Short mmCIF file of C-alpha atoms and ligand atoms in Angstrom, two decimals:
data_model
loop_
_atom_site.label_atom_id
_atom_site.label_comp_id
_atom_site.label_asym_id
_atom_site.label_seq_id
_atom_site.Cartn_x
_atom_site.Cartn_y
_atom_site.Cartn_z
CA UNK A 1 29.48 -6.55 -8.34
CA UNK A 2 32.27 -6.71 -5.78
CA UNK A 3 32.19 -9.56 -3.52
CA UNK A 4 29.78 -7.71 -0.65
CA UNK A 5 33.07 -7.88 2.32
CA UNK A 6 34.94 -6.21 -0.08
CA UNK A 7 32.43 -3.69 -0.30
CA UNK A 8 31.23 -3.48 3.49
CA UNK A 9 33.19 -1.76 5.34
CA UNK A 10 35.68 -3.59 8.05
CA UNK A 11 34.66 -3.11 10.95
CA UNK A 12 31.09 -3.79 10.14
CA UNK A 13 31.88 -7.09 8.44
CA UNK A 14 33.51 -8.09 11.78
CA UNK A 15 30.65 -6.35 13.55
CA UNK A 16 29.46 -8.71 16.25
CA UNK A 17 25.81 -7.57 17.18
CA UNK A 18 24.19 -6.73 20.25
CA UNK A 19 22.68 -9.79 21.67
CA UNK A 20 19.17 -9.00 23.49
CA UNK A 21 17.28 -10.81 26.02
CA UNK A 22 14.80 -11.27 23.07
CA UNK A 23 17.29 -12.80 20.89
CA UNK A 24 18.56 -15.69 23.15
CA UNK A 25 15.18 -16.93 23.40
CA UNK A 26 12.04 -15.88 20.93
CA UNK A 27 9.60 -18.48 21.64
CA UNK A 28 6.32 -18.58 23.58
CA UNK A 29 6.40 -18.31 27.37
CA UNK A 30 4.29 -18.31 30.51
CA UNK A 31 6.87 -15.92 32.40
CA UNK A 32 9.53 -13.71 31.05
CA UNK A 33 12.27 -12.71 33.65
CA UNK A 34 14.82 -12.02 31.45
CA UNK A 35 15.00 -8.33 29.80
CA UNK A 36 14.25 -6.59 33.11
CA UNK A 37 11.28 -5.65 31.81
CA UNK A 38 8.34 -3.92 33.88
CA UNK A 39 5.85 -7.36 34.67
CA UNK A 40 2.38 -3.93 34.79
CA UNK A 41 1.14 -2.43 32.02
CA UNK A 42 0.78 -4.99 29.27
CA UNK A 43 1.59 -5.06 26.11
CA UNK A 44 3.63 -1.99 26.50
CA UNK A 45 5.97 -3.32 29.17
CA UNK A 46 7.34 -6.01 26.67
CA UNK A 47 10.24 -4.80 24.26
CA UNK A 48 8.78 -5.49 20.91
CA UNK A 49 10.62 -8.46 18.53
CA UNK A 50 13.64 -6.78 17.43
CA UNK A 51 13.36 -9.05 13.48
CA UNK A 52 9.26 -7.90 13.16
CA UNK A 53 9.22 -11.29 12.20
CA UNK A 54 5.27 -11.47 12.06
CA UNK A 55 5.03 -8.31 10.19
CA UNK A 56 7.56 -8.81 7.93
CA UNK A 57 6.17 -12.04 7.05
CA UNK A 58 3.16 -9.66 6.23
CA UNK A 59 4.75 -7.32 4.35
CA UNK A 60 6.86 -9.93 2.21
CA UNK A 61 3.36 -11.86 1.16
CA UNK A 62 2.20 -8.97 0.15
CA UNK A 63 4.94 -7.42 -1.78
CA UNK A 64 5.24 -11.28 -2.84
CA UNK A 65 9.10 -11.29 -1.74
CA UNK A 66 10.44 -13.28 1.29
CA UNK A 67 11.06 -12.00 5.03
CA UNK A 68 14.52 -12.95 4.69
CA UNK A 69 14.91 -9.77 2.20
CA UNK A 70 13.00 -7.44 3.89
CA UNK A 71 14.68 -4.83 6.30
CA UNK A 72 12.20 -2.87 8.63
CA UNK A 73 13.37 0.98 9.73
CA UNK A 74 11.69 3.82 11.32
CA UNK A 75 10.84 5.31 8.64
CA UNK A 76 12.72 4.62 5.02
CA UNK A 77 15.48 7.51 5.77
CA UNK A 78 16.87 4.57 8.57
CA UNK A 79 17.39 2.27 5.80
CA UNK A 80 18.98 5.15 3.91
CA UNK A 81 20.81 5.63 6.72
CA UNK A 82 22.06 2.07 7.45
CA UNK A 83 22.94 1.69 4.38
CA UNK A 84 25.43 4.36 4.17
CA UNK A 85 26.98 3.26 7.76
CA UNK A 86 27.36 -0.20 6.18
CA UNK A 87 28.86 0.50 3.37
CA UNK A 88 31.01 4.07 3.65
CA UNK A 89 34.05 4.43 5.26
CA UNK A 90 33.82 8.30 6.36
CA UNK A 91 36.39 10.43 5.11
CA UNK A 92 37.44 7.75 2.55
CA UNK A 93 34.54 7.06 0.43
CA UNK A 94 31.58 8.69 -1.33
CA UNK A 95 28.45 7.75 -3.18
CA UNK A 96 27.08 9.04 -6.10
CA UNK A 97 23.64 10.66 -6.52
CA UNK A 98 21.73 12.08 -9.10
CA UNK A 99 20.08 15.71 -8.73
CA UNK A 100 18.12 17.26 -8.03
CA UNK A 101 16.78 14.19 -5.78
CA UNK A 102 15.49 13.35 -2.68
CA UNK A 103 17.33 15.54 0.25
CA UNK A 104 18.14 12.62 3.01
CA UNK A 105 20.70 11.00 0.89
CA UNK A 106 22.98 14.09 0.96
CA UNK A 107 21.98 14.96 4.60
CA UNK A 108 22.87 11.44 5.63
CA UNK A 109 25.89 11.37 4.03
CA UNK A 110 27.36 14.74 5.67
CA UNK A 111 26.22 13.34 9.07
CA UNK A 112 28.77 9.96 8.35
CA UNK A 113 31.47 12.46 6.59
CA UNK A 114 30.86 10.95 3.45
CA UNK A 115 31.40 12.75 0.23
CA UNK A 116 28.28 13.22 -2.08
CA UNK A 117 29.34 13.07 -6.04
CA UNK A 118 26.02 14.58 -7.81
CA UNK A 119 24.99 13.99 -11.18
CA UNK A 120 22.48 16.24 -12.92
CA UNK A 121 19.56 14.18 -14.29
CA UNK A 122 19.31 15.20 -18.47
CA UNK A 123 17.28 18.24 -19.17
CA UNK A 124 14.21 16.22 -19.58
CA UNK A 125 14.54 14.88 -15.72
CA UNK A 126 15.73 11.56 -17.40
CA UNK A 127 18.53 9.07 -15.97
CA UNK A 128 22.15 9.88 -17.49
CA UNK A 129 23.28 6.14 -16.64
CA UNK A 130 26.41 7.01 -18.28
CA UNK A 131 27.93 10.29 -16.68
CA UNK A 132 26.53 8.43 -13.17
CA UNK A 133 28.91 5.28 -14.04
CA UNK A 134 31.81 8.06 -14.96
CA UNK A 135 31.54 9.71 -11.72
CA UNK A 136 32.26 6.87 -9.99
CA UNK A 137 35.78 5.64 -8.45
CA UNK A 138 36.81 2.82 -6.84
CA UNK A 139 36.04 4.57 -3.57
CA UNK A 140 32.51 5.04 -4.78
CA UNK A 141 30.33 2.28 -2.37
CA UNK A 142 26.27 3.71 -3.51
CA UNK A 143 24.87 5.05 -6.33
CA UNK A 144 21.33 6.43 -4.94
CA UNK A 145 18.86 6.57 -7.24
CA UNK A 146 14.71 7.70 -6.82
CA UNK A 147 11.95 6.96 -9.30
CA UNK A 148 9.43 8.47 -9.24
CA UNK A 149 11.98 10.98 -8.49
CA UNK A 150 11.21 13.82 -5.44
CA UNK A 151 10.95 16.39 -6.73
CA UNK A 152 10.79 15.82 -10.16
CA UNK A 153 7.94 13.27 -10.43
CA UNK A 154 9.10 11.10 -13.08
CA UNK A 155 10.01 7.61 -13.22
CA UNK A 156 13.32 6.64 -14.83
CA UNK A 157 13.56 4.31 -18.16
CA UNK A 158 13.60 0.87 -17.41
CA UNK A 159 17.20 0.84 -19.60
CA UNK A 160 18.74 3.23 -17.48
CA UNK A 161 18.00 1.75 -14.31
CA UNK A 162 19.55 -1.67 -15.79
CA UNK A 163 22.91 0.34 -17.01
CA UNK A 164 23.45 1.55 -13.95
CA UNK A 165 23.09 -1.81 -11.83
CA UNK A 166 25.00 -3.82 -14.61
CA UNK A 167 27.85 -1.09 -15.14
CA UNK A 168 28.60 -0.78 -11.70
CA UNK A 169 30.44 -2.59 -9.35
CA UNK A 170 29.01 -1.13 -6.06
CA UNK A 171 25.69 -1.18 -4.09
CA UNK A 172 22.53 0.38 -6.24
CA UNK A 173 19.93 1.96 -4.20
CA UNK A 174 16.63 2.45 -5.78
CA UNK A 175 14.37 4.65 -3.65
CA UNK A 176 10.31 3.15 -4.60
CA UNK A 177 8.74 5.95 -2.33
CA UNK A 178 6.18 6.89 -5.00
CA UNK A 179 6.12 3.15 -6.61
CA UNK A 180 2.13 2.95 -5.52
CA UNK A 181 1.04 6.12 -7.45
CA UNK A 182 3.35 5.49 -10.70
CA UNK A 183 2.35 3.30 -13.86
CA UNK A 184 5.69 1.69 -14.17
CA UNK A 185 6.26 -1.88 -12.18
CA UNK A 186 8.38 -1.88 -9.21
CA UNK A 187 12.00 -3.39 -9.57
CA UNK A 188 11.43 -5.86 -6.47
CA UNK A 189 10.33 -8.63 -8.79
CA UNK A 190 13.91 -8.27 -10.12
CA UNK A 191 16.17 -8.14 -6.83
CA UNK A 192 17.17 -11.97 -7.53
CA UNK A 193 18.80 -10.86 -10.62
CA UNK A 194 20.77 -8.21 -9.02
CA UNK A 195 22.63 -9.07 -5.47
CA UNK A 196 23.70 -4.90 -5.49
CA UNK A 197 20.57 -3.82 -5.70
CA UNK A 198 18.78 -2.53 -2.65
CA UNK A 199 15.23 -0.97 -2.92
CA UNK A 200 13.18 0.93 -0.56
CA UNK A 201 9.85 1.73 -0.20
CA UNK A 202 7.82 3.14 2.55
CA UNK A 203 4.69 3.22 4.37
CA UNK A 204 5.16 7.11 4.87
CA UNK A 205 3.07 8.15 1.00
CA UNK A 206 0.39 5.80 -0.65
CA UNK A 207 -0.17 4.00 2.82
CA UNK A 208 -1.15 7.26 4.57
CA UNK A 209 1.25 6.35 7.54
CA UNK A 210 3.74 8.57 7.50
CA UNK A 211 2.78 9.50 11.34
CA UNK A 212 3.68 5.77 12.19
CA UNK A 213 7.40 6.10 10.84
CA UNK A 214 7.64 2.68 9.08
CA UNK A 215 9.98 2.14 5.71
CA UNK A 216 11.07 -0.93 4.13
CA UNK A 217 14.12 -2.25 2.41
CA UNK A 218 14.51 -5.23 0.07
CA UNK A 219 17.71 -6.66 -0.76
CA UNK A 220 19.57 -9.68 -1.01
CA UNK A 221 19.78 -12.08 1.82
CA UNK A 222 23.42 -11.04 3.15
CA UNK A 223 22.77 -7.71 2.67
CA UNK A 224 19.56 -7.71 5.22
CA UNK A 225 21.37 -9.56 7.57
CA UNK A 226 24.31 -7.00 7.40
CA UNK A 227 21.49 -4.27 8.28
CA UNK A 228 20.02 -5.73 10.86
CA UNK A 229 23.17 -6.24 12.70
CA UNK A 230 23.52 -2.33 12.38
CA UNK A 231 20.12 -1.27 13.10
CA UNK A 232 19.71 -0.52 16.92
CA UNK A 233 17.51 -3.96 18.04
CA UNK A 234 14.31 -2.52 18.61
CA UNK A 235 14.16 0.35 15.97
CA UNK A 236 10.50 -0.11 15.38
CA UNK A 237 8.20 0.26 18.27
CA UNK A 238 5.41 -2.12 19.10
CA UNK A 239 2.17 0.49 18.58
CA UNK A 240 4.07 0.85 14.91
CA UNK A 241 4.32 -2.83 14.53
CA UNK A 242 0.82 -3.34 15.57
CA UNK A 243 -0.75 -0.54 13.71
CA UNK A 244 0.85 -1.67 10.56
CA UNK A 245 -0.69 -5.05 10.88
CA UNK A 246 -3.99 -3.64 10.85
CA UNK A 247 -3.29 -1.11 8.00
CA UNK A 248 -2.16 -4.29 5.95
CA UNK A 249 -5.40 -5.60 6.21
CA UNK A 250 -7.23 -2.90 4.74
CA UNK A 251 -5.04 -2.63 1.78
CA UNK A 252 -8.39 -2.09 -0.18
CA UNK A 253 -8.09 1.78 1.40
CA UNK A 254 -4.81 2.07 0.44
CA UNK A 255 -5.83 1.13 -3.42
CA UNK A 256 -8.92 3.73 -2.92
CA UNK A 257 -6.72 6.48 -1.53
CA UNK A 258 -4.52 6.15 -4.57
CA UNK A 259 -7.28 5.79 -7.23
CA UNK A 260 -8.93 8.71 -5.47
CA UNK A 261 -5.38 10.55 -5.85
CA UNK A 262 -4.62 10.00 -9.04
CA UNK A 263 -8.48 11.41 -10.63
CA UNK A 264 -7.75 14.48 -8.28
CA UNK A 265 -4.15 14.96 -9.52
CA UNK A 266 -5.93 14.68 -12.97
CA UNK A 267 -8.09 17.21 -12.35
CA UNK A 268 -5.63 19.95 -10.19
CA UNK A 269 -3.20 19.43 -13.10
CA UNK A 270 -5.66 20.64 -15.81
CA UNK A 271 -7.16 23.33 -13.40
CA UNK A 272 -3.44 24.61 -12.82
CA UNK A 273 -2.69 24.63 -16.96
CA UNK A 274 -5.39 27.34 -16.61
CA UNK A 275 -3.33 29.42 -14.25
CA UNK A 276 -1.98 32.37 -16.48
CA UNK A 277 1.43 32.87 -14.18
CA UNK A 278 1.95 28.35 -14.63
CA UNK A 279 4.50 28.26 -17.51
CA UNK A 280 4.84 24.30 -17.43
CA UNK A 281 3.72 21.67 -15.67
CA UNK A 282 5.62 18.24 -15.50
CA UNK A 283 4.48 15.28 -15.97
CA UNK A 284 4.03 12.81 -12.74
CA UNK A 285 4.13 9.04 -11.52
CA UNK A 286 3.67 10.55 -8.08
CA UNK A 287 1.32 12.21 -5.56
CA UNK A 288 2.95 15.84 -6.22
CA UNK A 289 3.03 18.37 -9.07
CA UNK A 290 6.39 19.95 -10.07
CA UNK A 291 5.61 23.03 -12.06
CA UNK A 292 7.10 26.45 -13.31
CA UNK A 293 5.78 29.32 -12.78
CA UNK A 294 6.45 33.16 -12.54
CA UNK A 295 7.58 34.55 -9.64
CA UNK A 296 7.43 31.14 -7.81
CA UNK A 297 8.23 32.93 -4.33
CA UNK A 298 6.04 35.47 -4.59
CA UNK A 299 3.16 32.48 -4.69
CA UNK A 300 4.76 30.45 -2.02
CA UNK A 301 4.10 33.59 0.25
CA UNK A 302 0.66 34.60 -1.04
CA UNK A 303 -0.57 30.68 -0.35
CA UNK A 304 1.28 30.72 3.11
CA UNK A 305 -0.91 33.87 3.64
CA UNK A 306 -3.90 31.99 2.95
CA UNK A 307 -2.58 29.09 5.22
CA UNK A 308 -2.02 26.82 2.67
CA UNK A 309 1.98 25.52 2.33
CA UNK A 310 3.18 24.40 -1.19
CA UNK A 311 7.12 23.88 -1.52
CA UNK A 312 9.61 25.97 -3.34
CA UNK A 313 11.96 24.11 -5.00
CA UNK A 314 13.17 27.20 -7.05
CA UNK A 315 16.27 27.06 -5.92
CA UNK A 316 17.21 23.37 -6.92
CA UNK A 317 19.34 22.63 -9.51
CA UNK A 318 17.32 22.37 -12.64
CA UNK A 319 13.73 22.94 -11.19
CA UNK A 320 14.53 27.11 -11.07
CA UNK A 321 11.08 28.55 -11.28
CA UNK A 322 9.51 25.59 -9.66
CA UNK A 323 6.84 24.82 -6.97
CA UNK A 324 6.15 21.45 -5.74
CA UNK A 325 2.49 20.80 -4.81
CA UNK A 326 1.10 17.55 -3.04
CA UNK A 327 -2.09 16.42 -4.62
CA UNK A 328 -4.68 16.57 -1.26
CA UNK A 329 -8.10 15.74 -1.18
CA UNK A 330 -10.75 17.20 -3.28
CA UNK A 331 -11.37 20.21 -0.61
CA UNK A 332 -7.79 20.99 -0.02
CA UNK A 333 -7.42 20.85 -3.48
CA UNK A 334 -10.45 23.65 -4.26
CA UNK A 335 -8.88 25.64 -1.29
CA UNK A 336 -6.30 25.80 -3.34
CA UNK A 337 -7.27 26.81 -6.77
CA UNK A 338 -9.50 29.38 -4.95
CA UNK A 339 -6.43 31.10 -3.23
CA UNK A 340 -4.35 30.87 -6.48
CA UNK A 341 -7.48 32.32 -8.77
CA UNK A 342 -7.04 35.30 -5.71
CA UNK A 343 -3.42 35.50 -6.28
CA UNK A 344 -4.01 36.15 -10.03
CA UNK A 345 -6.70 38.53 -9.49
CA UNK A 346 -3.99 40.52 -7.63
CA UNK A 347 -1.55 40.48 -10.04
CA UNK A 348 -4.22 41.56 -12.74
CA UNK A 349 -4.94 44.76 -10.63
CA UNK A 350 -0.96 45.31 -10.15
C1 PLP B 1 8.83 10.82 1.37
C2 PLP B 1 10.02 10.10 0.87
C3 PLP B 1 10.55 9.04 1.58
C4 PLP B 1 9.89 8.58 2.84
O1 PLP B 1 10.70 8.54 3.91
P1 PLP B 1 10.14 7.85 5.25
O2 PLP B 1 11.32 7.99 6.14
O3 PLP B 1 9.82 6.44 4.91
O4 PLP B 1 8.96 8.63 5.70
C5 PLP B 1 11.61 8.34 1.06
N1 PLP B 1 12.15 8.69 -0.12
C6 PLP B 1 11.66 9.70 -0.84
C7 PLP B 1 12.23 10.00 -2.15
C8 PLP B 1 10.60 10.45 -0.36
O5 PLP B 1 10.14 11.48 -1.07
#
């Protein structure tokens, strides 16, 4: 890896933060007169602590990793975000993605005028460590990688992931969305062993709080600090902060939800193989279904008549024919099937 200032760009190495009232002084006190604050309507009047610290400290016992590498965004496109503002110089350098992928990373990029290199995954929705490395320059600041991988469900080989972080000389970010619904271990165990890795992870799938807008971001020690220089001071709200602490303690639900997920993704997988129009269905590490189908858009719009909304991913690069479907519960799930067994009967009297 590059030494990190020569990867960072300037004027964010010389960034000097915003200093808040909160920041000068953090401790416990009787009065607060000092962030012209509103003194009524407690606990909302207070601004909420800009480092999380007491939820972090949370989150990194549970995820067994330390506070000090833990970044907190609303939601894990901030981090995303952040990380491309830290890094990218716009107009001057790009990152490199693989695709098809997770939309935000190309969206966020255009917003900072940053050029998006794109690498198709192998024909088999497996890593191509290889061509990624080759499409790199020395201009190239983030390779963004996903596994599971939206939309394509799978997690990457172990090997691949390694190539990548040991062949190049930039910033590696692994997006973990999925991690809780996949087989394979996270890589957060590992961050110690790689000081350009950066992986995030988010309350938004297997926590069931995407309505809370909470992600997380692990990475080394500088890195973290460099991010939450960037990050405006109080980018997560107190209800979040608070409702997150309480969600932590219930992780037992969380582990239920995703048990409960997993037998029903079982079960709408083998139910779909029946469908007659379902010409492959891929396998998964995540809370969705890819599969290919006939006329793809022809069922997106017979299921939107019956209310229900699948996605159509037909038109992304190597997933042509393909619908993406979230596993729901076991109703949503029968609702389903029932509207799809309709939309064959259709096409049988066509
Ligand atoms: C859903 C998803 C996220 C979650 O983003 P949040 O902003 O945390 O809600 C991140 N990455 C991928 C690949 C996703 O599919």
């Amino acid at each position: 890896m590059k030494p990190l200032e020569k990867l960072l760009r300037p004027n964010i190495r010389d960034l000097k933060p915003y200093s808040s009232a909160r920041d000068e002084y953090s401790g416990e006190a009787a009065v607060f007169l000092d962030a012209n604050e509103n003194p009524f309507n407690a606990p909302y009047n207070r601004y909420p602590d800009p480092y999380q610290r007491e939820l972090k400290k949370r989150i990194a016992s549970l995820k067994k990793t330390k506070p000090e590498n833990t970044f907190l965004g609303n939601g894990s496109d901030e981090a995303i975000d952040v990380a491309i503002r830290a890094f990218c110089e716009p107009g001057v350098d790009n990152i490199v993605s693989i695709s098809p992928t997770y939309g935000m990373y190309q969206v966020a990029a255009d917003i900072n005028n940053i050029e998006v290199r794109k690498v198709l995954l192998k024909p088999d929705f497996e890593l191509d460590p290889d061509a990624l490395l080759r499409e790199a320059d020395e201009h190239t600041k983030i390779i963004f990688l996903c596994s599971p991988n939206n939309p394509t469900g799978n997690c990457f080989k172990e090997e691949g992931i390694r190539k990548v972080l040991e062949g190049f000389q930039g910033i590696v970010v692994l997006d973990e969305a999925y991690i809780d619904f996949a087989p394979e271990k996270s890589w957060l165990p590992k961050l110690e062993d790689y000081p350009n890795l950066i992986i995030l992870q988010t309350f938004s799938k297997a926590w069931g709080m995407a309505g809370i807008r909470l992600g997380m971001g692990f990475a080394s020690t500088q890195i973290i600090n460099v991010f939450s220089k960037i990050k405006y001071p109080y980018n997560v709200n107190i209800l979040t902060q608070k409702k997150a602490l309480n969600l932590l303690n219930e992780s037992q639900d969380m582990e239920q939800w995703v048990e409960n997920l997993l037998t029903e993704r079982a079960r709408l997988t083998k139910a779909l193989n029946q469908c007659k129009f379902v010409n492959k269905i891929y396998p998964t590490d995540a809370n969705f279904i890819l599969l290919k189908a006939d006329a793809p858009r022809d069922i997106y719009n017979y299921l939107v008549g019956n209310k229900i909304i699948i996605r159509d991913r037909s038109n992304v690069a190597l997933c042509e024919g393909c619908l993406r479907i979230t596993v729901g519960t076991q109703e949503e799930n029968k609702k389903l099937l029932a509207a799809l067994e309709g939309y064959q009967n259709r096409i049988n009297k066509a």
